[in-house]
mmCIF file of C-alpha atoms and ligand atoms in Angstrom:
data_model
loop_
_atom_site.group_PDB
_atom_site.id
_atom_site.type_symbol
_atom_site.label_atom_id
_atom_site.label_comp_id
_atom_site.label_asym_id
_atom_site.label_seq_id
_atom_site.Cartn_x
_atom_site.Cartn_y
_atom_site.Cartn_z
ATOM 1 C CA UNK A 1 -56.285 -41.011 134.346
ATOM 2 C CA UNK A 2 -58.442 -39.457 132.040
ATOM 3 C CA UNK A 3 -56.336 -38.609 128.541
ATOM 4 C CA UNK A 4 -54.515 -35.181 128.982
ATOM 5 C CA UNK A 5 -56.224 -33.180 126.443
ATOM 6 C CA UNK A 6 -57.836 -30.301 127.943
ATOM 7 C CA UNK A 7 -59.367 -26.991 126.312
ATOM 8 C CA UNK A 8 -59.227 -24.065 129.544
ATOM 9 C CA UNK A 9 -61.157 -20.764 128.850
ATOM 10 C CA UNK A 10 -59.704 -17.893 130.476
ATOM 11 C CA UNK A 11 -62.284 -15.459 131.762
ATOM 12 C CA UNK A 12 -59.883 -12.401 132.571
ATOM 13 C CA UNK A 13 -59.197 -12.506 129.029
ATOM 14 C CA UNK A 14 -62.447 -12.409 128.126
ATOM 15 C CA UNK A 15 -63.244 -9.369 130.453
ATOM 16 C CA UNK A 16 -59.881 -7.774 129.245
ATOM 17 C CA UNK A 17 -61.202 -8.326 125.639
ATOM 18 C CA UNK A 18 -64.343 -6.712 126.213
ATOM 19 C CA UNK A 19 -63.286 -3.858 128.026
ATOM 20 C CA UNK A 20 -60.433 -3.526 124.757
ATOM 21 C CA UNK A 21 -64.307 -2.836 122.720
ATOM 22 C CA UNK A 22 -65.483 -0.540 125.112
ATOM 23 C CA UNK A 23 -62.513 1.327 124.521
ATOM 24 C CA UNK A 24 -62.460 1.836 120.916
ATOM 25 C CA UNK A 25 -65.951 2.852 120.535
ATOM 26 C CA UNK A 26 -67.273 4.503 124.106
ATOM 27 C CA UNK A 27 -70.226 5.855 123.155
ATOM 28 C CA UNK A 28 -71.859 2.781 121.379
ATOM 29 C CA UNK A 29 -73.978 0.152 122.579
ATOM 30 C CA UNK A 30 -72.448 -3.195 122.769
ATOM 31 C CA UNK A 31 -74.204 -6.111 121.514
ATOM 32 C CA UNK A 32 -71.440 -9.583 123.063
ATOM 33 C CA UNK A 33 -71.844 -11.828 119.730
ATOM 34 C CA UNK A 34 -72.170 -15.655 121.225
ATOM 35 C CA UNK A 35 -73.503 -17.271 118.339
ATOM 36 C CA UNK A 36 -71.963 -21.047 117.826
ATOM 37 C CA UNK A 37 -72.136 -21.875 121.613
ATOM 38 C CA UNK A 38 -70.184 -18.681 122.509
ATOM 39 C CA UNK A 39 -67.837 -19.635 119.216
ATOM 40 C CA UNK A 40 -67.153 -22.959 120.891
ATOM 41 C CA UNK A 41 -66.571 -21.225 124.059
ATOM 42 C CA UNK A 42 -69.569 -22.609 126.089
ATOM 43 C CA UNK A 43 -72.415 -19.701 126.650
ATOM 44 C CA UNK A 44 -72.362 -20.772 130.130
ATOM 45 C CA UNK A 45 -68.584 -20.498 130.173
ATOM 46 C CA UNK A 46 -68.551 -17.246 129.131
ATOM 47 C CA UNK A 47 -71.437 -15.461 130.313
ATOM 48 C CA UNK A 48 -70.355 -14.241 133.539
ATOM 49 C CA UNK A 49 -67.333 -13.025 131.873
ATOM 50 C CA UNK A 50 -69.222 -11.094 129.154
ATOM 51 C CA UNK A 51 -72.563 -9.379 131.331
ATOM 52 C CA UNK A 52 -70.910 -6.237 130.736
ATOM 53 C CA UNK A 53 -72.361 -6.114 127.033
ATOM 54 C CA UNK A 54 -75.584 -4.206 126.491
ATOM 55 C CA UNK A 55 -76.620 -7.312 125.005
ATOM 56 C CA UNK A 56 -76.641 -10.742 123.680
ATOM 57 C CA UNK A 57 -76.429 -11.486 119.810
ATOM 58 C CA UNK A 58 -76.698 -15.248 118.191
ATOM 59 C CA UNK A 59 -79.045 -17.172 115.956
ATOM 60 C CA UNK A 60 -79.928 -20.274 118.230
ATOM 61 C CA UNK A 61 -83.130 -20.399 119.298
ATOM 62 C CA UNK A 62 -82.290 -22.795 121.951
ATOM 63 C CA UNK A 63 -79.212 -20.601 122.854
ATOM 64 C CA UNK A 64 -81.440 -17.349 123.477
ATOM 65 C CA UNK A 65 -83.368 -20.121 126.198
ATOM 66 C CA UNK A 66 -79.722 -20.759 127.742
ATOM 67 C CA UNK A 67 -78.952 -17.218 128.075
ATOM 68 C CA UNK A 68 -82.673 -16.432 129.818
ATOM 69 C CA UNK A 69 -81.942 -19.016 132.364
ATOM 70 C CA UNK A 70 -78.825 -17.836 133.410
ATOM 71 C CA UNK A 71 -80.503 -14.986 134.511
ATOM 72 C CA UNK A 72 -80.146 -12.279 131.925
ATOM 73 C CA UNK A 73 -82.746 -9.789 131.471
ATOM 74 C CA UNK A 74 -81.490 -7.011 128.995
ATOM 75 C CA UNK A 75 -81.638 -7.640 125.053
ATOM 76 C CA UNK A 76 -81.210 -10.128 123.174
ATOM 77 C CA UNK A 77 -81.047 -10.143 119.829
ATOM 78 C CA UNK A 78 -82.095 -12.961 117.443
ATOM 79 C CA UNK A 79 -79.527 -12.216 114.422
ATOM 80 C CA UNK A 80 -81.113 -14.238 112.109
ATOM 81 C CA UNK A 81 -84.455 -13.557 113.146
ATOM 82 C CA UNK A 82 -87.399 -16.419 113.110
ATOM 83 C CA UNK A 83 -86.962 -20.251 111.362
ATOM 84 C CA UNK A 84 -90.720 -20.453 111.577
ATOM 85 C CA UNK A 85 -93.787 -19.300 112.109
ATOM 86 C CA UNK A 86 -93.760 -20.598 115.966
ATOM 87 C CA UNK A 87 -90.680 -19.030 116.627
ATOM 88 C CA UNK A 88 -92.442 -15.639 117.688
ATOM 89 C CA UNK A 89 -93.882 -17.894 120.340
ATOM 90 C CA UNK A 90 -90.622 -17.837 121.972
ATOM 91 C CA UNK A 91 -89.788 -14.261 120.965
ATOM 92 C CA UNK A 92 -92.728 -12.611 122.661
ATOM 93 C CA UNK A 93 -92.400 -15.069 125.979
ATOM 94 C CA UNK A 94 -88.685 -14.600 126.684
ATOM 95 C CA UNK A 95 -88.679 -10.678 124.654
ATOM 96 C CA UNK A 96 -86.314 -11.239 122.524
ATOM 97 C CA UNK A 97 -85.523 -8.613 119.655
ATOM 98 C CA UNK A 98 -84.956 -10.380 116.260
ATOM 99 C CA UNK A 99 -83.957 -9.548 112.736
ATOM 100 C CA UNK A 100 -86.364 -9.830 110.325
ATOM 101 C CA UNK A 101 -84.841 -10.083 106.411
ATOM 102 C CA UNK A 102 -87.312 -11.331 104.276
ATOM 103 C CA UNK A 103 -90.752 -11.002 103.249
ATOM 104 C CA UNK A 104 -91.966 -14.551 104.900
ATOM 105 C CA UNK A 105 -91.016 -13.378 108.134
ATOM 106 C CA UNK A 106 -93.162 -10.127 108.027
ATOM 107 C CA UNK A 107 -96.163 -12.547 106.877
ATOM 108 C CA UNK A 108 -95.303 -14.419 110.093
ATOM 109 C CA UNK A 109 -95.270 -11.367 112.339
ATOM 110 C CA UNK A 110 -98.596 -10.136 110.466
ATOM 111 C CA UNK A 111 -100.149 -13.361 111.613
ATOM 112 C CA UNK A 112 -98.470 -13.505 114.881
ATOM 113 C CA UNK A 113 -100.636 -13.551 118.207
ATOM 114 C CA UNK A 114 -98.964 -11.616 121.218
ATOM 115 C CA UNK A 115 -99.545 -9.140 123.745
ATOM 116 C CA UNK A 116 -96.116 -7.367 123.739
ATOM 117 C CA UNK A 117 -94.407 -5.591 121.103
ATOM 118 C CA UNK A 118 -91.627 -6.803 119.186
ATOM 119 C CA UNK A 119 -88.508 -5.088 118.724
ATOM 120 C CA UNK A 120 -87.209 -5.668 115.261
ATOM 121 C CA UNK A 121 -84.097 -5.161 113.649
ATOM 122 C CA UNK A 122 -85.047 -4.983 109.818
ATOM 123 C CA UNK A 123 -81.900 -6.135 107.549
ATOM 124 C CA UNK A 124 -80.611 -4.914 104.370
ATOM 125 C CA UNK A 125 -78.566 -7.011 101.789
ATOM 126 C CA UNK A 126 -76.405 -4.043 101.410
ATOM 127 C CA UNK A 127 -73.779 -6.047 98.842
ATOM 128 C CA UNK A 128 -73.506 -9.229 101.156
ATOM 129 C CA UNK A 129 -75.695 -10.940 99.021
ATOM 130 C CA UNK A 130 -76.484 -13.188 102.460
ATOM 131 C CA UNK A 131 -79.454 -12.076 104.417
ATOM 132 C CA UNK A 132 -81.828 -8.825 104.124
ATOM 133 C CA UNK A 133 -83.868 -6.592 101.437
ATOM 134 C CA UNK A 134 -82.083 -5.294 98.821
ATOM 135 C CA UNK A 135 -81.852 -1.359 99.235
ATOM 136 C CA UNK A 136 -84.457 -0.893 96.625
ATOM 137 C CA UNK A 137 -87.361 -2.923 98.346
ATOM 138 C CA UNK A 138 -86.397 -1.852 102.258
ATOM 139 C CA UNK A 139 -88.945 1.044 103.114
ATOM 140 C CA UNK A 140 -91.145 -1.384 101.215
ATOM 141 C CA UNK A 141 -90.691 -3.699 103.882
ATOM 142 C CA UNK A 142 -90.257 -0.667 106.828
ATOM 143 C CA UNK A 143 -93.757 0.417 105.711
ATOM 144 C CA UNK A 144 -95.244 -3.120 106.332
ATOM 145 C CA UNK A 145 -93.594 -3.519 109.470
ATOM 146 C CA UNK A 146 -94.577 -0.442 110.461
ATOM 147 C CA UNK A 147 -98.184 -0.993 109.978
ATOM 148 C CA UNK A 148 -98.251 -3.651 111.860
ATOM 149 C CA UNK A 149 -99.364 -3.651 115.583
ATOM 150 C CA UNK A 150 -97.292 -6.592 116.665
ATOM 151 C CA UNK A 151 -94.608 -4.704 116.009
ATOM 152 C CA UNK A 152 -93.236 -1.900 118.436
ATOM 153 C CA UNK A 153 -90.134 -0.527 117.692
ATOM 154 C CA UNK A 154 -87.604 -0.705 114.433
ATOM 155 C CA UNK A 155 -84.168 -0.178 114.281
ATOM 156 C CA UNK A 156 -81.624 -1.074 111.139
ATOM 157 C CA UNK A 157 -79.112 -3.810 110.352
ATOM 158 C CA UNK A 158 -76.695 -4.475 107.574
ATOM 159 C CA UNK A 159 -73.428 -6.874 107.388
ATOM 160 C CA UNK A 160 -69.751 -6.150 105.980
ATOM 161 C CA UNK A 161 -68.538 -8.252 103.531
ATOM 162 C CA UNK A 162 -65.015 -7.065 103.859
ATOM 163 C CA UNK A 163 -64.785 -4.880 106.840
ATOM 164 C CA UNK A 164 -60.942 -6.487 107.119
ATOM 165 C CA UNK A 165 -59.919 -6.197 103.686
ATOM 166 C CA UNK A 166 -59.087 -4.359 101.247
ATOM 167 C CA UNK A 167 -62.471 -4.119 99.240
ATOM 168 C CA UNK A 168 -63.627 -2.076 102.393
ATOM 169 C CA UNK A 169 -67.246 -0.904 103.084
ATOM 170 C CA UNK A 170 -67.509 1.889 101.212
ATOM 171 C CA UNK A 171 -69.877 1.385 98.846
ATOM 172 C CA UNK A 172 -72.389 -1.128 101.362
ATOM 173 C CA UNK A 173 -71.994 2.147 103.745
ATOM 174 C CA UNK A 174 -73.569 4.456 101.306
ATOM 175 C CA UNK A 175 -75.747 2.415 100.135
ATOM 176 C CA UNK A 176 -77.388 1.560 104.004
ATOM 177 C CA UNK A 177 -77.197 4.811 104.993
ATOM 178 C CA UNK A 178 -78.825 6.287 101.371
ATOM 179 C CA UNK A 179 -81.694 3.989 101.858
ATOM 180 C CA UNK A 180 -82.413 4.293 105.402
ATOM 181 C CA UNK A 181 -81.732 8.284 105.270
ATOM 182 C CA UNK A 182 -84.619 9.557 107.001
ATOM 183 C CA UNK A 183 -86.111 6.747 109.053
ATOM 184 C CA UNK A 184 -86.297 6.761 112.634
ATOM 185 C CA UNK A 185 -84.368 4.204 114.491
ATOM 186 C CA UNK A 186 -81.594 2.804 115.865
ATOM 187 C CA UNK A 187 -78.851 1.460 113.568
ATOM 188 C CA UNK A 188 -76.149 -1.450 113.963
ATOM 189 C CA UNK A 189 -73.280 -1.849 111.157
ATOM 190 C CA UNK A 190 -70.199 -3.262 112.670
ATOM 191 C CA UNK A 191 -68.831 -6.903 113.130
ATOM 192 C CA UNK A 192 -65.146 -7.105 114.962
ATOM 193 C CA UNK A 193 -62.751 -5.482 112.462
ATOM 194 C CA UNK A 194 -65.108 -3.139 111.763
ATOM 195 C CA UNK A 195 -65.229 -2.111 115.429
ATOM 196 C CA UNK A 196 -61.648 -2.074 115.730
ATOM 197 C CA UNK A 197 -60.562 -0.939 112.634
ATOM 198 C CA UNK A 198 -63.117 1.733 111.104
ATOM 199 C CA UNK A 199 -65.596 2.328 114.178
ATOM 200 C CA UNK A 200 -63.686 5.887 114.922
ATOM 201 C CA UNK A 201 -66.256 7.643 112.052
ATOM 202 C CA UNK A 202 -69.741 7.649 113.527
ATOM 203 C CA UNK A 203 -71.381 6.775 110.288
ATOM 204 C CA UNK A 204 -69.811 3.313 110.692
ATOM 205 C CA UNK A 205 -70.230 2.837 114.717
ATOM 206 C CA UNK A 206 -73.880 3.833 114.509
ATOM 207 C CA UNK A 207 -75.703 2.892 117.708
ATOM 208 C CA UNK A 208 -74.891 -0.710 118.480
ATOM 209 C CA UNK A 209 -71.727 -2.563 117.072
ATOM 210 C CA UNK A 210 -71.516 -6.423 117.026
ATOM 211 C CA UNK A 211 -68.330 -7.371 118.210
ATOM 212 C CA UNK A 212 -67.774 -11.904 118.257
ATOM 213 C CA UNK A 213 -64.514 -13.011 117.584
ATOM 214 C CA UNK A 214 -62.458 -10.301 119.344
ATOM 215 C CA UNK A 215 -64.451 -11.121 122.174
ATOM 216 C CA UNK A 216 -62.263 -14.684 122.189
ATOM 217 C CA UNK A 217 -58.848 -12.975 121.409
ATOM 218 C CA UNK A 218 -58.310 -13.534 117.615
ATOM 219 C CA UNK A 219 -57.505 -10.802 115.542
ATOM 220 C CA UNK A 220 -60.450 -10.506 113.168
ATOM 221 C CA UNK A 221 -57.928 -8.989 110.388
ATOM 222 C CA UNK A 222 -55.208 -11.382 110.567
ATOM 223 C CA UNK A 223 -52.447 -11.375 109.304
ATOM 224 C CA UNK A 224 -52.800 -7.776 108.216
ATOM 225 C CA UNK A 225 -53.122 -7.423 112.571
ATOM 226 C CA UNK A 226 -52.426 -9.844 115.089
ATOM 227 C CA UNK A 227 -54.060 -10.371 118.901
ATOM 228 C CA UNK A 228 -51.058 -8.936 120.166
ATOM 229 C CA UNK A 229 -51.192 -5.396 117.641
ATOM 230 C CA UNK A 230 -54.914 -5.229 118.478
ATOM 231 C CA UNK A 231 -53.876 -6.169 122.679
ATOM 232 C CA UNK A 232 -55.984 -8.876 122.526
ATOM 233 C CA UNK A 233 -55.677 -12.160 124.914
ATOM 234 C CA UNK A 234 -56.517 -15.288 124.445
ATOM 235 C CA UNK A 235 -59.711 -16.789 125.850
ATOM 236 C CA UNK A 236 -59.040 -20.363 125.048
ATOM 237 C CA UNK A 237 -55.720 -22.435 125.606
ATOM 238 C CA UNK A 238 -56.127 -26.082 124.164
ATOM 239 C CA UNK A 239 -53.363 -28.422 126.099
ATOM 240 C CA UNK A 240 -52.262 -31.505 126.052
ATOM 241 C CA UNK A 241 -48.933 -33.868 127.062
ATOM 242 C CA UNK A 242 -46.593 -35.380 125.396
ATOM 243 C CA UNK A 243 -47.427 -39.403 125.333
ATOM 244 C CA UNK A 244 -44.509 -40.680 123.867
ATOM 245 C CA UNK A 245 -41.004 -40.484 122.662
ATOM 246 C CA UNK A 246 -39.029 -41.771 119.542
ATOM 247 C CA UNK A 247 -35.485 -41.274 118.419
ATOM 248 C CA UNK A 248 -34.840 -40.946 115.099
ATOM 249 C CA UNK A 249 -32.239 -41.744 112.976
ATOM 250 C CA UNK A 250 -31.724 -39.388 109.740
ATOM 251 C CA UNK A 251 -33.771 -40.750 107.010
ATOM 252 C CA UNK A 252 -36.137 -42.325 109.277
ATOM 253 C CA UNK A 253 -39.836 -41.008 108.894
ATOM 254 C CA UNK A 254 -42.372 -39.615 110.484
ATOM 255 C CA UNK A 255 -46.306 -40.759 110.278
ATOM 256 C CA UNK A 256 -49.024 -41.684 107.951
ATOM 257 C CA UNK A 257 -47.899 -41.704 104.547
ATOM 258 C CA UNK A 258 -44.021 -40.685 105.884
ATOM 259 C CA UNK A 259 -44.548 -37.455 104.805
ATOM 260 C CA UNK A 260 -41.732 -36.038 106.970
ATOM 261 C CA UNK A 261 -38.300 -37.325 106.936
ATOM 262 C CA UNK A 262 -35.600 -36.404 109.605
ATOM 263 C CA UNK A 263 -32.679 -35.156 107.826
ATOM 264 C CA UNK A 264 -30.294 -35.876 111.143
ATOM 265 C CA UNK A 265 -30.847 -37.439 114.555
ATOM 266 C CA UNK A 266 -33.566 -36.363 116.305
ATOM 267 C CA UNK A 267 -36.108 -36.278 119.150
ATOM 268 C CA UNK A 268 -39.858 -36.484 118.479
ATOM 269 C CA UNK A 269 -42.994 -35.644 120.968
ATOM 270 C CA UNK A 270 -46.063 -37.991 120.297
ATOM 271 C CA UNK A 271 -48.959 -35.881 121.689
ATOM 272 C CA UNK A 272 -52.274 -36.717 122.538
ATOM 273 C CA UNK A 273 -54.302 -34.842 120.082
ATOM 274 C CA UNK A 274 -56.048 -35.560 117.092
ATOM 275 C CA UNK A 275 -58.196 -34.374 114.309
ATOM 276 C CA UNK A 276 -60.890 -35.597 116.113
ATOM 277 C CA UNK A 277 -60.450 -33.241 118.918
ATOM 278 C CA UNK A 278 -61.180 -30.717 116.438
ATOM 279 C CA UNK A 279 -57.205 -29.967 115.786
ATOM 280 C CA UNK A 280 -57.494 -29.425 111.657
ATOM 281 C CA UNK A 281 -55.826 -32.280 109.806
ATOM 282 C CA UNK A 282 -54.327 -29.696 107.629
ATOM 283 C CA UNK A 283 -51.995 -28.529 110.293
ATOM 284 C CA UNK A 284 -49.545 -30.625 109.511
ATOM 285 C CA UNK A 285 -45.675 -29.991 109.377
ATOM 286 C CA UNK A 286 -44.587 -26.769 110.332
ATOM 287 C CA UNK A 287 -47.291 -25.194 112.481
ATOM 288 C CA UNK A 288 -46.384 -23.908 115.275
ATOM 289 C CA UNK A 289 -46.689 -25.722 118.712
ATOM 290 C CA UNK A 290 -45.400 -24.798 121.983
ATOM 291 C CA UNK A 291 -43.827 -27.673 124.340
ATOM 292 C CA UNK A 292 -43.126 -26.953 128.354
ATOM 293 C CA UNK A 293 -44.195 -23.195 126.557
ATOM 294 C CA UNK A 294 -40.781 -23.512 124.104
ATOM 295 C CA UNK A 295 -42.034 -22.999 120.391
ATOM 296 C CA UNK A 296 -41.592 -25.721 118.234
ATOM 297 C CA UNK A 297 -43.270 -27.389 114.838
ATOM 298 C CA UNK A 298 -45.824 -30.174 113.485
ATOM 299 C CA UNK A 299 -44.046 -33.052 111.880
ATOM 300 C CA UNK A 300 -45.875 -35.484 109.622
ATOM 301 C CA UNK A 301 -49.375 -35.701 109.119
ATOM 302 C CA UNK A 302 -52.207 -35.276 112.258
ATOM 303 C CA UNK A 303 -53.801 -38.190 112.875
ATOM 304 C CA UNK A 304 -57.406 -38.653 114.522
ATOM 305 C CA UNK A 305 -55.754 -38.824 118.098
ATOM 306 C CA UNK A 306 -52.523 -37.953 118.161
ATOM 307 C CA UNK A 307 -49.892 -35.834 116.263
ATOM 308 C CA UNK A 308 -45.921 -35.757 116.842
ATOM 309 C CA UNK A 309 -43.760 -32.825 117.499
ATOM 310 C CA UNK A 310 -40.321 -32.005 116.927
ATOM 311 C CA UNK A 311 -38.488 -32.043 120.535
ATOM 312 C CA UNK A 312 -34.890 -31.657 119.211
ATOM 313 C CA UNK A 313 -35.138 -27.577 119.822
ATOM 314 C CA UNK A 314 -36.532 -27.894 123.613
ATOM 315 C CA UNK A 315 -35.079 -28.390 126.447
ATOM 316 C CA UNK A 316 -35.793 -30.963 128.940
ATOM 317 C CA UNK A 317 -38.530 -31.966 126.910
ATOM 318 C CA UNK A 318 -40.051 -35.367 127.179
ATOM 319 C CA UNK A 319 -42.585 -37.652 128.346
ATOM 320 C CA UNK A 320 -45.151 -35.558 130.011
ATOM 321 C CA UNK A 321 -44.192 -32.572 128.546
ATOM 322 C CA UNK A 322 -46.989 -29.873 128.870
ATOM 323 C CA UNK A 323 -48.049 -29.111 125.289
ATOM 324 C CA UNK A 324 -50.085 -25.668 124.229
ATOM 325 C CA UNK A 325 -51.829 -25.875 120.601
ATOM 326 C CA UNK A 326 -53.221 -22.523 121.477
ATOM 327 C CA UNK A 327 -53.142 -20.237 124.001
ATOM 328 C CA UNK A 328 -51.570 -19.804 126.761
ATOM 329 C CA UNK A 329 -48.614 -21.991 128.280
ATOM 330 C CA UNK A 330 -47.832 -22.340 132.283
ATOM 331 C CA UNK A 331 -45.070 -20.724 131.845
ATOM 332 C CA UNK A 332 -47.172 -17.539 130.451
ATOM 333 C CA UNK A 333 -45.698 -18.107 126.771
ATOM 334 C CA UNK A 334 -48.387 -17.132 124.134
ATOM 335 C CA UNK A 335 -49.073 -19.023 120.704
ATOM 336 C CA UNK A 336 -51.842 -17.206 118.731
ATOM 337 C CA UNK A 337 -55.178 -19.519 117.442
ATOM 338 C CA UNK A 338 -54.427 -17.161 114.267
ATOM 339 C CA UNK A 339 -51.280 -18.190 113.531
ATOM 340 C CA UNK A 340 -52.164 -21.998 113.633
ATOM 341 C CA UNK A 341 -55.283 -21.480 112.028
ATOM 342 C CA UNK A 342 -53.339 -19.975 108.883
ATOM 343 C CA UNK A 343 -50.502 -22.629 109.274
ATOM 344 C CA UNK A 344 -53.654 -24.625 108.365
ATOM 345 C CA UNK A 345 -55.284 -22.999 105.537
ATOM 346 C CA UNK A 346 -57.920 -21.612 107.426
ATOM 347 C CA UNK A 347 -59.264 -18.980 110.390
ATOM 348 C CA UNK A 348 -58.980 -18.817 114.148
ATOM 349 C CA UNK A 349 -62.629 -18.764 113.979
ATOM 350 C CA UNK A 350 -62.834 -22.125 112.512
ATOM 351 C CA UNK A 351 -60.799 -23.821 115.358
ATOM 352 C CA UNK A 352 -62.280 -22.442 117.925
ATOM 353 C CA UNK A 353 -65.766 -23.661 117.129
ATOM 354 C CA UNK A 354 -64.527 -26.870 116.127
ATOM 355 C CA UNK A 355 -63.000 -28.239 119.813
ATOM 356 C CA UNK A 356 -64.695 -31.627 119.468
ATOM 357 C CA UNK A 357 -67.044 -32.444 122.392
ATOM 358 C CA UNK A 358 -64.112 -35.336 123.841
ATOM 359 C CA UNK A 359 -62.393 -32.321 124.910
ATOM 360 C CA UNK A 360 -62.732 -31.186 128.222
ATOM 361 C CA UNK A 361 -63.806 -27.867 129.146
ATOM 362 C CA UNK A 362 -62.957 -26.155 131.870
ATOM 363 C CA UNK A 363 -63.186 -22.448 132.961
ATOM 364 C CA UNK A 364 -59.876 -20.977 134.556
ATOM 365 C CA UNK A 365 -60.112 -19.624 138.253
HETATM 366 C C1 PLP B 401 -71.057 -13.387 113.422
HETATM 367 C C2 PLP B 401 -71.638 -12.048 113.234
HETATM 368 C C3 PLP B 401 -71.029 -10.935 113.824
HETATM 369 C C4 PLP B 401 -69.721 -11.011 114.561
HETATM 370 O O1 PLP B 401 -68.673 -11.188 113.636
HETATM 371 P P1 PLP B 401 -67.142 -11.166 114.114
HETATM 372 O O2 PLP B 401 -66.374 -11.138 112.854
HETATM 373 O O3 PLP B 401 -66.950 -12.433 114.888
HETATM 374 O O4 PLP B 401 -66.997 -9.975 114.965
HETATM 375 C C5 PLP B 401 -71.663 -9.714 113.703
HETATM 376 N N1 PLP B 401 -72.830 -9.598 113.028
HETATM 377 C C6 PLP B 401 -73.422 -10.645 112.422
HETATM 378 C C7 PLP B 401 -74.696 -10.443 111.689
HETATM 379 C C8 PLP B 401 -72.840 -11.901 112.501
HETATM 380 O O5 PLP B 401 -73.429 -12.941 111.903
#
């Protein structure tokens, strides 16, 4: 028998999630962010799920191939636009639309061979300090790109830095929509929590919004939201079994470097999952776990292939046991990816793209 870890992506949820975007900002153009291998998803997992979008939005070069073969002919948008020189190649064969940020990459289009017209998104740094032209030298850069026959259409990008906090967007909203004032084009602002959150003023929705991790069911604002506030579901469950079971005695310990000790009698799960099926290390005592879909807790440290959970609190629980680190239980019980991922230190996003490639995959019917 193969070992019982198993990561299940749930395609309802993934339709449900989608359709929970369409409904906050109707009138916008929908680009289905699916960058990181669908943010550990699988592209091909997902894509059936997701052909709803308008388009397709990741970085990957090799990615924008997977989604051509499976058959998708609308946009697709290259969000961090060309590595190389040669990468046009591929942009003018398959038509994909890229982002172009900095001044190498116009050289590279200037210098580019191709029958069809590009569509280009052109980026502004508009406080990110990531990608783009700072406001001052973008209709610099419009004005070159728009000289330039290999170019047929341009439309306007920018990235929130803290669409889910409290800094807000303010200030990188003005300063986009100052600098790009009276040129002609189609304009794209919005990650997730901007969608959700601020998308209701048209200045911010614009023409396309760029929705990724709501797309998988994790709150992009967390814990200020959760899934469940925003009616998101799930579109991962990672499950596993219960291996093992020890009794212990109170003062008896738990682990590597016996960083738990049991303060009375008590029942402890050994499950089969490590941090080398991508489960953080940091998620140590206290995050939440759900056995035959009861909530329960961590003890001790993770180790690379298994951790141990406390039992005492579930009923019936023991070897075999059905375990959910995320997602959703048989028994329909939820545990959010958010509220592990903080348990952890870190985000939902994080764990999601980390499932280790030992995990099975496997889409839900
Ligand atoms: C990743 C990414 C998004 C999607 O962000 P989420 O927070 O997952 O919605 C949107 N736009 C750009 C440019 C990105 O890199």
């Amino acid at each position: 028998m193969p070992r019982p870890i198993l990561a299940t992506i749930h395609p309802d949820a993934l339709r449900h999630n989608l359709e929970r975007v369409r409904q906050a900002v109707p009138d916008a153009k929908l680009w289905a962010v699916i960058k990181a291998n669908a943010y550990g998803h699988g592209i091909e997992r997902v894509f059936d799920a997701l052909r709803g979008a308008d388009g397709f939005a990741l970085l990957d070069l090799a990615e924008a191939e997977r989604v051509r073969q499976l058959g998708w002919r609308g946009p697709i948008l290259l969000i961090e636009g060309a590595f190389e020189a040669r990468d046009l190649e591929l942009c003018s064969r398959l038509g994909l639309w890229h982002v172009v940020h900095c001044d190498e990459q116009i050289d590279w289009l200037a210098a580019h061979k191709t029958q069809v017209g590009h569509r280009v998104f052109l980026k502004m740094n508009s406080g990110m300090n990531r990608l783009g032209f700072a406001p001052g030298s973008y209709r610099s850069a419009w004005a070159r790109l728009n000289a330039l026959t290999q170019v047929d259409e341009i439309s306007f990008i920018s990235h929130f830095s803290d669409a889910d906090g409290p800094r807000g967007i303010a200030h990188q909203l003005s300063v986009f929509h100052t600098a790009t004032q009276d040129l002609p084009g189609e304009r794209s602002l919005c990650n997730s929590a901007a969608t959700l959150a601020l998308a209701q003023d048209s200045q911010v929705r614009c023409d396309w919004v760029r929705p990724g991790i709501v797309l998988y069911g994790s709150a992009p604002d967390y814990p200020l939201h959760t899934a469940q506030d925003w009616a998101l579901q799930p579109a991962m469950t990672l499950s596993t079994r219960v291996i093992a079971v020890q009794h212990l005695q109170a003062g008896e310990t738990v682990g590597y470097g016996s960083t738990f000790t049991a303060e009375a009698p008590m029942t402890i799960g050994v499950v089969a999952c490590g941090y080398a099926d991508g489960y953080p290390r940091s998620c140590g005592t206290g995050t939440p776990v759900l056995v035959n879909g009861q909530r329960t807790r961590v003890l001790g440290r993770v180790s690379m292939d298994m951790l141990t959970v406390d039992l005492t609190p579930v009923e019936g629980a023991g070897m075999g046991s059905e375990v959910t680190l995320w997602g959703r239980a048989s028994n329909g019980a939820l545990l959010s990816i958010d509220e592990v991922a903080q348990a952890g230190g870190t985000l939902g996003y994080e764990l999601m793209c980390a499932v280790a490639p030992r995990v099975t995959m496997v889409v839900a019917d």
